[in-house]
Amino acid sequence: MMELDFTQWMAGVQAQVEDALSDFLPAAHLVPTKLHEAMRYTVLGGGKRVRPLLVYASGALFDADPQALARAACALEMIHAYSLVHDDMPCMDDDELRRGKPTVHVAYDEATALLVGDALQAQAFEVLASSDTLPPARLVGMLRLLAQAAGSSGMCGGQAIDLDSVGLSLTREQLERMHQLKTGALLRASVLLGALCGKDLNNAELEALGAYSKAVGLAFQVVDDILDATADSATLGKTAGKDAADNKPTYVSILGLDESKALAEQLRRDAHHALAPFGEQALRLRELADLIVQRKA
Amino acid sequence: MMELDFTQWMAGVQAQVEDALSDFLPAAHLVPTKLHEAMRYTVLGGGKRVRPLLVYASGALFDADPQALARAACALEMIHAYSLVHDDMPCMDDDELRRGKPTVHVAYDEATALLVGDALQAQAFEVLASSDTLPPARLVGMLRLLAQAAGSSGMCGGQAIDLDSVGLSLTREQLERMHQLKTGALLRASVLLGALCGKDLNNAELEALGAYSKAVGLAFQVVDDILDATADSATLGKTAGKDAADNKPTYVSILGLDESKALAEQLRRDAHHALAPFGEQALRLRELADLIVQRKA
């Protein structure tokens, strides 16, 4: 794969993941059809697939098994997709546009959105637990890691802190902590699960990949905040300026635009630095760090 | 344990499970504290613990490892508890009373109820995946089974069919199918996971336990419908007469009260019959079938 340029590699992974997601989601004609249709509406045909890209990029470090990578990538994307569906609901962010399409509770109804999220979380664990090309002991560890990243000490915990922070003025440290849970935990899980599709990790590898994930996760959020403040809704595929309108603390509101941009660039360099031990095999992870900082949407 | 009478055995399991749930839930002082408090409010100090009782009763068939049983029982109870929290939300059943306490969205708020459910589902998988006394290959199978029982081909699927059925006149077969998914799938998972804490299951054992689970699962729902039609809210710890008021199809509305009672009794006998191959070791499973049919709340 290394002979492909980054854009080709990325397009290839995205196409593979789209096919795998379609295979791993229940068919739309199966009962309950409305729920299954809505699950497919939620997951398929959109999104940057950042987490799957991280899985595959990290898998490239150790020539990981493609079947295991597909399952790990889809599990992470399903967890991410469910979190967006629930996050968009009226009792949370009350958003009507996501990935350029009406959100699930708008396209269907609130009860369906609730169930879509719940069912996608279960589906994520089923997809990963059905991997049959990995040593079972390692797979158990991967399932535990996914659960921790998704739960109250990870993504859900970050959402809860985010909710409690509306209207408060957070310090940069508090903001960082919130994002480390809300988006960082799942990005870290993507990097680790991708590598674990290849082999058991020693402490040095865990530490290096953890440092990379931390930098990329924060960079991702800093850039999100920059884009929310500067881009328009059509470009983003979701409502722009939403955070400011909701009075949510952001990097831009705390650091200003210029310092936020400098921080993103610093984090990109930190990410590259963390990958030094892996040499040439880390090409895709380096390119992804660049993409995450330089993206326009 | 066999020298205890059923009531003593049940009280012992319930106390053990309460302690284990408390251990396996994040402490209330950990950030995010409101989410963790609400998770503990949801799960602790109430409920009949039917699924944990089935886990332990089934574990008794093969002298299963107590640590594994505690994890499986708590995982199932967390999935069940999360489903109740989401089911009670305004966009679903909009219920204000559960287990004699205000529902989570009433005691806290809707966003917290949403996150409590999401986090509890993840916690369930983490608790089971952290079991270190079972062979990893068997544990992977158990995690897959839990995910299937919880997802769109299990509990969430049943919820979706239930939602789509409001105001429709279902046939008995359609009603049965809905309940087999909505409550039956998780009860079956309880019985199978309990047994799997003891050993790998052969096809004959899987079939016998499947038949027991199916009978007990349907009996549970038939009796629920009978109680909803005949008991008062104080006894039930939730709003009585809710199904009729919501125009939901029930066994009582389809079969009438007398035939529903006869059906429950027939299912109890079916459950006993399915356990014949297991002899004396199945005492607790038989007693649980009796309890499920003869309960008053």
Coordinates of C-alpha atoms in Angstrom, one line a residue:
Chain A
M1 CA 0.0 0.0 0.0
M2 CA 2.9 2.3 0.6
E3 CA 3.3 3.1 -3.1
L4 CA -0.1 4.9 -3.1
D5 CA 0.0 8.6 -2.4
F6 CA -2.0 9.7 0.6
T7 CA -5.1 10.8 -1.2
Q8 CA -5.3 7.5 -3.0
W9 CA -4.7 5.5 0.2
M10 CA -7.3 7.5 2.0
A11 CA -9.9 7.0 -0.8
G12 CA -9.2 3.3 -0.8
V13 CA -9.6 3.0 3.0
Q14 CA -12.8 5.0 2.9
A15 CA -14.3 2.9 0.1
Q16 CA -13.3 -0.3 2.0
V17 CA -14.8 1.0 5.2
E18 CA -18.0 2.0 3.5
D19 CA -18.4 -1.5 2.1
A20 CA -17.6 -3.1 5.4
L21 CA -20.0 -0.9 7.3
S22 CA -22.7 -1.8 4.8
D23 CA -22.0 -5.5 5.4
F24 CA -21.8 -5.2 9.2
L25 CA -25.1 -3.3 9.5
P26 CA -28.3 -5.3 9.5
A27 CA -30.0 -5.2 6.0
A28 CA -32.8 -2.7 5.6
H29 CA -35.4 -5.3 4.7
L30 CA -34.9 -7.2 8.0
V31 CA -37.5 -6.5 10.8
P32 CA -37.6 -4.0 12.5
T33 CA -37.2 -2.3 9.1
K34 CA -37.6 1.3 10.2
L35 CA -34.8 0.9 12.8
H36 CA -32.5 -0.9 10.4
E37 CA -33.1 1.7 7.7
A38 CA -32.4 4.5 10.2
M39 CA -29.2 2.8 11.4
R40 CA -28.0 2.6 7.8
Y41 CA -29.1 6.2 7.1
T42 CA -27.0 7.2 10.1
V43 CA -23.8 5.4 9.3
L44 CA -23.5 5.1 5.6
G45 CA -22.7 7.6 2.9
G46 CA -21.0 10.3 4.8
G47 CA -18.4 11.4 7.3
K48 CA -14.7 11.8 7.0
R49 CA -14.1 8.4 8.6
V50 CA -11.3 9.8 10.7
R51 CA -11.4 7.0 13.2
P52 CA -11.3 4.2 10.6
L53 CA -8.4 6.1 8.9
L54 CA -6.6 6.1 12.2
V55 CA -7.2 2.4 12.6
Y56 CA -5.8 1.5 9.2
A57 CA -2.9 4.0 9.5
S58 CA -2.0 2.5 12.8
G59 CA -2.5 -1.1 11.5
A60 CA 0.1 -0.2 8.8
L61 CA 2.8 0.0 11.6
F62 CA 2.6 -3.8 12.0
D63 CA 1.1 -5.1 8.8
A64 CA -2.1 -5.9 10.6
D65 CA -4.7 -8.4 9.4
P66 CA -7.2 -6.6 7.0
Q67 CA -10.2 -8.5 8.3
A68 CA -9.5 -7.5 11.9
L69 CA -8.8 -3.9 10.8
A70 CA -12.2 -3.7 9.0
R71 CA -14.0 -4.9 12.1
A72 CA -12.1 -2.5 14.4
A73 CA -12.7 0.4 12.0
C74 CA -16.4 -0.2 11.7
A75 CA -16.8 -0.7 15.5
L76 CA -15.2 2.7 16.1
E77 CA -17.3 4.4 13.4
M78 CA -20.5 2.9 14.8
I79 CA -19.7 4.2 18.3
H80 CA -18.9 7.6 16.8
A81 CA -22.0 7.6 14.7
Y82 CA -24.2 6.7 17.6
S83 CA -22.7 9.5 19.7
L84 CA -23.6 12.0 17.0
V85 CA -27.2 10.8 16.7
H86 CA -27.7 11.2 20.5
D87 CA -25.7 14.4 20.6
D88 CA -28.0 16.0 18.0
M89 CA -31.2 15.2 19.8
P90 CA -33.3 18.0 21.2
C91 CA -32.4 17.3 24.8
M92 CA -28.7 17.6 23.9
D93 CA -27.5 20.0 21.2
D94 CA -30.8 20.1 19.2
D95 CA -29.1 20.1 15.8
E96 CA -30.9 19.6 12.5
L97 CA -28.1 19.1 10.1
R98 CA -25.3 16.6 10.2
R99 CA -22.9 15.5 7.4
G100 CA -25.1 17.7 5.1
K101 CA -28.2 15.6 5.8
P102 CA -31.1 16.1 8.3
T103 CA -30.3 14.6 11.6
V104 CA -31.9 11.3 12.5
H105 CA -34.5 12.7 14.9
V106 CA -35.5 15.1 12.1
A107 CA -35.5 12.5 9.3
Y108 CA -37.3 10.0 11.5
D109 CA -38.4 10.8 15.0
E110 CA -36.8 11.2 18.5
A111 CA -37.7 7.7 19.7
T112 CA -36.1 6.2 16.6
A113 CA -33.0 8.3 17.1
L114 CA -32.7 7.1 20.6
L115 CA -33.0 3.5 19.6
V116 CA -30.6 3.9 16.6
G117 CA -27.9 5.1 18.9
D118 CA -28.5 2.4 21.4
A119 CA -28.6 -0.3 18.7
L120 CA -25.4 1.0 17.0
Q121 CA -23.5 0.9 20.3
A122 CA -24.4 -2.8 20.7
Q123 CA -23.7 -3.4 17.0
A124 CA -20.2 -2.0 17.5
F125 CA -19.4 -4.5 20.2
E126 CA -20.9 -7.3 18.2
V127 CA -18.8 -6.4 15.1
L128 CA -15.6 -6.3 17.0
A129 CA -16.4 -9.4 19.1
S130 CA -17.1 -11.3 15.9
S131 CA -13.5 -10.9 14.8
D132 CA -12.1 -14.4 14.3
T133 CA -8.6 -13.7 13.0
L134 CA -7.1 -12.4 16.3
P135 CA -5.9 -14.3 19.4
P136 CA -9.0 -14.3 21.8
A137 CA -7.0 -12.9 24.7
R138 CA -5.9 -9.9 22.7
L139 CA -9.4 -9.4 21.4
V140 CA -10.9 -9.4 24.9
G141 CA -8.4 -6.6 25.7
M142 CA -9.5 -4.7 22.6
L143 CA -13.2 -5.0 23.6
R144 CA -12.4 -3.7 27.1
L145 CA -10.5 -0.8 25.6
L146 CA -13.4 0.1 23.3
A147 CA -15.8 -0.1 26.2
Q148 CA -13.6 2.2 28.3
A149 CA -13.2 4.7 25.5
A150 CA -17.0 4.8 24.9
G151 CA -18.2 4.9 28.5
S152 CA -18.3 7.4 31.5
S153 CA -14.5 7.5 31.8
G154 CA -14.3 8.3 28.0
M155 CA -16.7 9.7 25.4
C156 CA -19.9 9.7 27.5
G157 CA -18.0 11.3 30.4
G158 CA -16.7 14.0 28.1
Q159 CA -20.2 14.7 26.9
A160 CA -21.4 15.0 30.5
I161 CA -18.6 17.5 31.3
D162 CA -19.5 19.4 28.1
L163 CA -23.1 19.6 29.1
D164 CA -22.2 20.8 32.6
S165 CA -19.9 23.5 31.1
V166 CA -22.4 25.4 29.0
G167 CA -22.3 29.0 30.1
L168 CA -19.2 28.4 32.4
S169 CA -15.8 29.9 31.7
L170 CA -13.5 27.0 31.6
T171 CA -9.7 27.2 31.9
R172 CA -7.6 25.8 29.1
E173 CA -6.8 22.8 31.3
Q174 CA -10.5 22.1 32.0
L175 CA -11.3 22.5 28.3
E176 CA -8.5 20.1 27.4
R177 CA -9.7 17.5 29.9
M178 CA -13.2 17.7 28.5
H179 CA -12.0 17.1 25.0
Q180 CA -9.6 14.4 26.0
L181 CA -12.6 12.4 27.1
K182 CA -15.2 13.6 24.6
T183 CA -13.3 13.0 21.4
G184 CA -9.7 12.1 22.5
A185 CA -10.7 8.7 24.1
L186 CA -12.2 7.3 20.9
L187 CA -9.4 8.6 18.7
R188 CA -6.8 7.0 21.1
A189 CA -8.8 3.8 20.9
S190 CA -8.7 4.0 17.1
V191 CA -4.9 4.2 17.1
L192 CA -4.5 1.5 19.7
L193 CA -7.0 -0.9 18.2
G194 CA -5.4 -0.5 14.8
A195 CA -2.0 -1.4 16.2
L196 CA -3.5 -4.3 18.2
C197 CA -4.9 -5.8 15.0
G198 CA -1.2 -6.3 14.2
K199 CA 0.3 -7.5 17.5
D200 CA 0.4 -7.2 21.2
L201 CA 1.9 -3.9 22.2
N202 CA 4.8 -3.4 24.6
N203 CA 4.9 -0.4 27.0
A204 CA 7.2 1.7 24.7
E205 CA 4.8 1.3 21.8
L206 CA 1.8 2.0 24.0
E207 CA 3.4 5.2 25.2
A208 CA 4.4 6.4 21.8
L209 CA 1.0 5.7 20.3
G210 CA -0.6 7.3 23.4
A211 CA 1.4 10.5 22.9
Y212 CA 0.6 10.6 19.2
S213 CA -3.1 10.1 20.0
K214 CA -3.2 12.8 22.6
A215 CA -1.6 15.3 20.2
V216 CA -3.8 14.4 17.3
G217 CA -6.9 14.3 19.5
L218 CA -6.3 17.8 20.8
A219 CA -5.3 19.1 17.4
F220 CA -8.6 17.7 16.0
Q221 CA -10.6 19.7 18.6
V222 CA -8.6 22.9 18.2
V223 CA -9.1 22.8 14.5
D224 CA -12.8 22.0 15.0
D225 CA -13.1 25.1 17.1
I226 CA -11.2 27.2 14.5
L227 CA -13.5 25.9 11.7
D228 CA -16.6 26.4 13.8
A229 CA -15.6 30.1 14.2
T230 CA -14.4 30.7 10.6
A231 CA -16.1 28.3 8.1
D232 CA -19.7 28.3 6.8
S233 CA -22.4 25.6 7.3
A234 CA -22.3 24.4 3.7
T235 CA -18.6 23.7 3.9
L236 CA -18.9 22.0 7.3
G237 CA -22.0 20.0 6.6
K238 CA -23.3 21.0 10.0
T239 CA -24.4 24.2 11.6
A240 CA -21.4 26.6 11.8
G241 CA -21.0 29.1 14.7
K242 CA -23.0 26.8 16.9
D243 CA -20.6 26.7 19.8
A244 CA -20.5 30.5 20.1
A245 CA -24.3 30.7 19.8
D246 CA -24.6 28.0 22.5
N247 CA -22.2 29.9 24.7
K248 CA -19.9 26.9 24.8
P249 CA -16.2 27.4 25.7
T250 CA -13.8 26.7 22.8
Y251 CA -10.1 27.1 22.1
V252 CA -10.9 30.1 20.0
S253 CA -12.8 31.8 22.8
I254 CA -10.1 31.0 25.3
L255 CA -6.9 31.5 23.3
G256 CA -8.1 33.6 20.3
L257 CA -7.8 32.6 16.7
D258 CA -4.1 33.2 16.1
E259 CA -2.9 31.3 19.2
S260 CA -5.3 28.5 18.4
K261 CA -3.8 28.1 15.0
A262 CA -0.3 28.1 16.5
L263 CA -1.3 25.5 19.0
A264 CA -2.7 23.2 16.2
E265 CA 0.6 23.5 14.4
Q266 CA 2.5 22.7 17.6
L267 CA 0.4 19.6 18.2
R268 CA 1.0 18.5 14.6
R269 CA 4.7 18.6 15.3
D270 CA 4.2 16.8 18.6
A271 CA 2.4 14.0 16.8
H272 CA 5.2 13.6 14.3
H273 CA 7.7 13.5 17.1
A274 CA 5.9 10.7 18.9
L275 CA 6.0 8.6 15.8
A276 CA 9.8 8.7 15.5
P277 CA 10.4 5.2 16.9
F278 CA 8.3 3.6 14.1
G279 CA 10.2 5.0 11.2
E280 CA 8.8 4.7 7.6
Q281 CA 5.9 2.4 8.7
A282 CA 4.4 5.5 10.4
L283 CA 3.9 7.3 7.1
R284 CA 0.1 7.2 7.1
L285 CA -0.1 8.2 10.8
R286 CA 2.1 11.2 10.0
E287 CA 0.0 12.1 7.0
L288 CA -3.2 11.8 9.0
A289 CA -1.9 14.2 11.6
D290 CA -1.2 16.7 8.8
L291 CA -4.7 16.2 7.4
I292 CA -6.4 16.7 10.7
V293 CA -4.6 20.0 11.2
Q294 CA -4.8 21.3 7.6
R295 CA -8.4 20.2 6.8
K296 CA -11.0 22.8 5.8
A297 CA -14.1 21.0 7.0
Chain B
M1 CA -25.7 -23.4 48.3
M2 CA -28.3 -26.1 47.7
E3 CA -29.1 -26.4 51.5
L4 CA -30.5 -22.8 51.5
D5 CA -34.2 -22.5 50.8
F6 CA -35.2 -20.5 47.7
T7 CA -36.0 -17.3 49.6
Q8 CA -32.6 -17.4 51.4
W9 CA -30.8 -18.2 48.2
M10 CA -32.5 -15.3 46.3
A11 CA -31.8 -12.8 49.1
G12 CA -28.1 -13.9 49.1
V13 CA -27.8 -13.5 45.4
Q14 CA -29.5 -10.1 45.4
A15 CA -27.2 -8.9 48.2
Q16 CA -24.1 -10.1 46.4
V17 CA -25.2 -8.5 43.2
E18 CA -26.0 -5.2 44.9
D19 CA -22.4 -5.2 46.3
A20 CA -20.9 -6.2 43.0
L21 CA -22.9 -3.5 41.1
S22 CA -21.7 -0.9 43.5
D23 CA -18.1 -2.1 43.0
F24 CA -18.4 -2.2 39.2
L25 CA -20.0 1.3 38.9
P26 CA -17.7 4.3 38.9
A27 CA -17.6 6.0 42.3
A28 CA -19.9 9.0 42.7
H29 CA -17.0 11.3 43.6
L30 CA -15.2 10.7 40.3
V31 CA -15.6 13.3 37.5
P32 CA -18.1 13.6 35.9
T33 CA -19.8 13.4 39.3
K34 CA -23.4 14.1 38.2
L35 CA -23.2 11.4 35.5
H36 CA -21.7 8.9 37.9
E37 CA -24.3 9.8 40.7
A38 CA -27.1 9.3 38.2
M39 CA -25.7 6.0 37.0
R40 CA -25.6 4.8 40.6
Y41 CA -29.1 6.2 41.2
T42 CA -30.3 4.2 38.2
V43 CA -28.8 0.9 39.0
L44 CA -28.5 0.6 42.8
G45 CA -31.1 0.0 45.5
G46 CA -34.0 -1.4 43.6
G47 CA -35.3 -3.9 41.1
K48 CA -36.1 -7.6 41.4
R49 CA -32.7 -8.5 39.8
V50 CA -34.4 -11.2 37.6
R51 CA -31.6 -11.3 35.1
P52 CA -28.8 -11.7 37.8
L53 CA -30.9 -14.4 39.5
L54 CA -31.2 -16.2 36.2
V55 CA -27.4 -15.9 35.7
Y56 CA -26.7 -17.4 39.2
A57 CA -29.4 -20.1 38.9
S58 CA -28.0 -21.2 35.5
G59 CA -24.4 -21.0 36.8
A60 CA -25.5 -23.5 39.5
L61 CA -26.0 -26.1 36.7
F62 CA -22.2 -26.3 36.3
D63 CA -20.8 -25.0 39.6
A64 CA -19.7 -21.8 37.7
D65 CA -16.9 -19.5 38.9
P66 CA -18.4 -16.9 41.3
Q67 CA -16.3 -14.0 40.0
A68 CA -17.4 -14.6 36.4
L69 CA -21.0 -15.0 37.6
A70 CA -20.9 -11.6 39.4
R71 CA -19.6 -9.9 36.2
A72 CA -22.1 -11.5 33.9
A73 CA -24.9 -10.7 36.3
C74 CA -23.9 -7.1 36.6
A75 CA -23.4 -6.7 32.9
L76 CA -26.9 -7.9 32.2
E77 CA -28.4 -5.8 35.0
M78 CA -26.7 -2.7 33.6
I79 CA -28.0 -3.4 30.1
H80 CA -31.5 -3.9 31.5
A81 CA -31.2 -0.7 33.7
Y82 CA -30.1 1.4 30.7
S83 CA -33.0 0.2 28.7
L84 CA -35.4 1.2 31.4
V85 CA -33.9 4.7 31.6
H86 CA -34.2 5.3 27.9
D87 CA -37.6 3.6 27.7
D88 CA -38.9 6.0 30.4
M89 CA -37.8 9.2 28.5
P90 CA -40.4 11.6 27.2
C91 CA -39.8 10.6 23.5
M92 CA -40.5 6.9 24.4
D93 CA -43.0 5.9 27.2
D94 CA -42.7 9.2 29.1
D95 CA -43.0 7.6 32.5
E96 CA -42.3 9.3 35.8
L97 CA -42.1 6.4 38.3
R98 CA -39.8 3.4 38.2
R99 CA -39.0 0.9 40.9
G100 CA -40.9 3.3 43.2
K101 CA -38.6 6.3 42.5
P102 CA -38.7 9.2 40.1
T103 CA -37.3 8.2 36.7
V104 CA -33.9 9.5 35.8
H105 CA -35.0 12.3 33.5
V106 CA -37.3 13.5 36.3
A107 CA -34.8 13.2 39.1
Y108 CA -32.0 14.7 36.9
D109 CA -32.8 15.9 33.3
E110 CA -33.3 14.4 29.9
A111 CA -29.7 14.9 28.7
T112 CA -28.4 13.1 31.8
A113 CA -30.9 10.3 31.3
L114 CA -29.7 9.9 27.7
L115 CA -26.0 9.8 28.8
V116 CA -26.7 7.5 31.8
G117 CA -28.1 4.9 29.4
D118 CA -25.3 5.3 26.9
A119 CA -22.6 5.0 29.6
L120 CA -24.3 2.1 31.3
Q121 CA -24.3 0.1 28.1
A122 CA -20.6 0.7 27.6
Q123 CA -20.0 -0.1 31.3
A124 CA -21.8 -3.5 30.9
F125 CA -19.4 -4.5 28.1
E126 CA -16.4 -3.3 30.2
V127 CA -17.5 -5.2 33.2
L128 CA -17.9 -8.5 31.3
A129 CA -14.8 -7.9 29.2
S130 CA -12.8 -7.4 32.4
S131 CA -13.6 -11.0 33.6
D132 CA -10.2 -12.7 34.1
T133 CA -11.3 -16.1 35.3
L134 CA -12.7 -17.5 32.0
P135 CA -10.9 -18.8 28.9
P136 CA -10.7 -15.8 26.6
A137 CA -12.2 -17.6 23.6
R138 CA -15.3 -18.4 25.6
L139 CA -15.4 -14.9 27.0
V140 CA -15.4 -13.4 23.4
G141 CA -18.4 -15.6 22.6
M142 CA -20.1 -14.3 25.7
L143 CA -19.5 -10.7 24.8
R144 CA -20.8 -11.4 21.3
L145 CA -23.9 -13.0 22.8
L146 CA -24.5 -10.0 25.1
A147 CA -24.2 -7.6 22.2
Q148 CA -26.6 -9.6 20.0
A149 CA -29.1 -9.8 22.8
A150 CA -28.9 -6.0 23.4
G151 CA -28.9 -4.8 19.8
S152 CA -31.3 -4.5 16.9
S153 CA -31.8 -8.2 16.6
G154 CA -32.6 -8.3 20.3
M155 CA -33.7 -5.8 22.9
C156 CA -33.5 -2.7 20.8
G157 CA -35.2 -4.4 17.9
G158 CA -38.1 -5.4 20.3
Q159 CA -38.4 -1.8 21.5
A160 CA -38.6 -0.6 17.9
I161 CA -41.4 -3.1 17.1
D162 CA -43.1 -2.1 20.3
L163 CA -43.0 1.6 19.2
D164 CA -44.3 0.8 15.8
S165 CA -47.2 -1.3 17.3
V166 CA -48.8 1.4 19.4
G167 CA -52.5 1.6 18.3
L168 CA -52.2 -1.5 16.0
S169 CA -54.0 -4.7 16.7
L170 CA -51.3 -7.3 16.8
T171 CA -51.9 -11.0 16.4
R172 CA -50.7 -13.2 19.3
E173 CA -47.8 -14.3 17.1
Q174 CA -46.7 -10.8 16.4
L175 CA -47.0 -9.9 20.1
E176 CA -44.9 -13.0 21.0
R177 CA -42.3 -12.0 18.4
M178 CA -42.1 -8.5 19.8
H179 CA -41.6 -9.7 23.4
Q180 CA -39.1 -12.4 22.4
L181 CA -36.9 -9.6 21.3
K182 CA -37.8 -6.9 23.8
T183 CA -37.4 -8.9 27.0
G184 CA -36.8 -12.5 25.9
A185 CA -33.4 -11.9 24.3
L186 CA -31.9 -10.5 27.4
L187 CA -33.4 -13.2 29.6
R188 CA -32.1 -15.9 27.3
A189 CA -28.7 -14.2 27.4
S190 CA -28.8 -14.3 31.2
V191 CA -29.5 -18.1 31.2
L192 CA -26.8 -18.8 28.6
L193 CA -24.1 -16.5 30.1
G194 CA -24.7 -18.0 33.6
A195 CA -24.1 -21.5 32.2
L196 CA -21.1 -20.3 30.1
C197 CA -19.5 -19.0 33.3
G198 CA -19.3 -22.8 34.1
K199 CA -18.3 -24.4 30.9
D200 CA -18.6 -24.5 27.1
L201 CA -22.1 -25.6 26.1
N202 CA -22.9 -28.5 23.7
N203 CA -25.8 -28.3 21.4
A204 CA -28.2 -30.3 23.6
E205 CA -27.4 -28.0 26.5
L206 CA -27.9 -24.9 24.4
E207 CA -31.2 -26.2 23.1
A208 CA -32.5 -27.2 26.5
L209 CA -31.5 -23.8 28.0
G210 CA -33.0 -22.0 25.0
A211 CA -36.3 -23.8 25.5
Y212 CA -36.3 -22.9 29.2
S213 CA -35.5 -19.3 28.4
K214 CA -38.2 -19.0 25.8
A215 CA -40.8 -20.3 28.1
V216 CA -39.7 -18.2 31.1
G217 CA -39.3 -15.1 28.9
L218 CA -42.9 -15.3 27.5
A219 CA -44.2 -16.2 31.0
F220 CA -42.5 -13.1 32.3
Q221 CA -44.3 -10.9 29.8
V222 CA -47.7 -12.6 30.1
V223 CA -47.5 -12.1 33.9
D224 CA -46.4 -8.5 33.4
D225 CA -49.5 -7.9 31.3
I226 CA -51.7 -9.6 33.9
L227 CA -50.2 -7.4 36.7
D228 CA -50.4 -4.2 34.6
A229 CA -54.2 -4.9 34.2
T230 CA -54.9 -6.0 37.8
A231 CA -52.4 -4.5 40.3
D232 CA -52.0 -1.0 41.6
S233 CA -49.1 1.4 41.1
A234 CA -47.9 1.2 44.7
T235 CA -47.5 -2.6 44.5
L236 CA -45.8 -2.4 41.1
G237 CA -43.5 0.5 41.8
K238 CA -44.4 1.9 38.4
T239 CA -47.5 3.3 36.8
A240 CA -50.2 0.6 36.6
G241 CA -52.7 0.4 33.7
K242 CA -50.1 2.2 31.5
D243 CA -50.3 -0.2 28.6
A244 CA -54.1 0.0 28.3
A245 CA -53.9 3.8 28.6
D246 CA -51.3 3.9 25.9
N247 CA -53.4 1.6 23.7
K248 CA -50.6 -1.0 23.6
P249 CA -51.4 -4.5 22.7
T250 CA -51.0 -7.0 25.6
Y251 CA -51.7 -10.6 26.2
V252 CA -54.7 -9.6 28.4
S253 CA -56.1 -7.5 25.5
I254 CA -55.7 -10.3 23.0
L255 CA -56.4 -13.4 25.1
G256 CA -58.4 -12.1 28.0
L257 CA -57.4 -12.4 31.7
D258 CA -58.3 -16.1 32.3
E259 CA -56.6 -17.4 29.2
S260 CA -53.6 -15.3 30.0
K261 CA -53.3 -16.9 33.4
A262 CA -53.7 -20.4 31.9
L263 CA -51.0 -19.5 29.4
A264 CA -48.6 -18.4 32.2
E265 CA -49.1 -21.7 34.0
Q266 CA -48.6 -23.7 30.8
L267 CA -45.3 -21.8 30.2
R268 CA -44.2 -22.6 33.7
R269 CA -44.7 -26.3 33.0
D270 CA -42.8 -25.9 29.7
A271 CA -39.9 -24.3 31.5
H272 CA -39.7 -27.2 34.1
H273 CA -39.9 -29.8 31.3
A274 CA -37.0 -28.2 29.4
L275 CA -34.8 -28.5 32.5
A276 CA -35.3 -32.3 32.8
P277 CA -31.9 -33.2 31.4
F278 CA -30.1 -31.2 34.2
G279 CA -31.7 -33.0 37.2
E280 CA -31.2 -31.7 40.7
Q281 CA -28.7 -29.1 39.6
A282 CA -31.6 -27.2 37.9
L283 CA -33.4 -26.6 41.2
R284 CA -32.9 -22.8 41.2
L285 CA -33.9 -22.4 37.6
R286 CA -37.1 -24.3 38.3
E287 CA -37.8 -22.2 41.4
L288 CA -37.2 -19.0 39.4
A289 CA -39.7 -20.2 36.7
D290 CA -42.2 -20.6 39.6
L291 CA -41.4 -17.2 41.0
I292 CA -41.7 -15.4 37.6
V293 CA -45.2 -16.9 37.1
Q294 CA -46.4 -16.5 40.7
R295 CA -45.0 -13.0 41.5
K296 CA -47.4 -10.3 42.6
A297 CA -45.3 -7.3 41.4

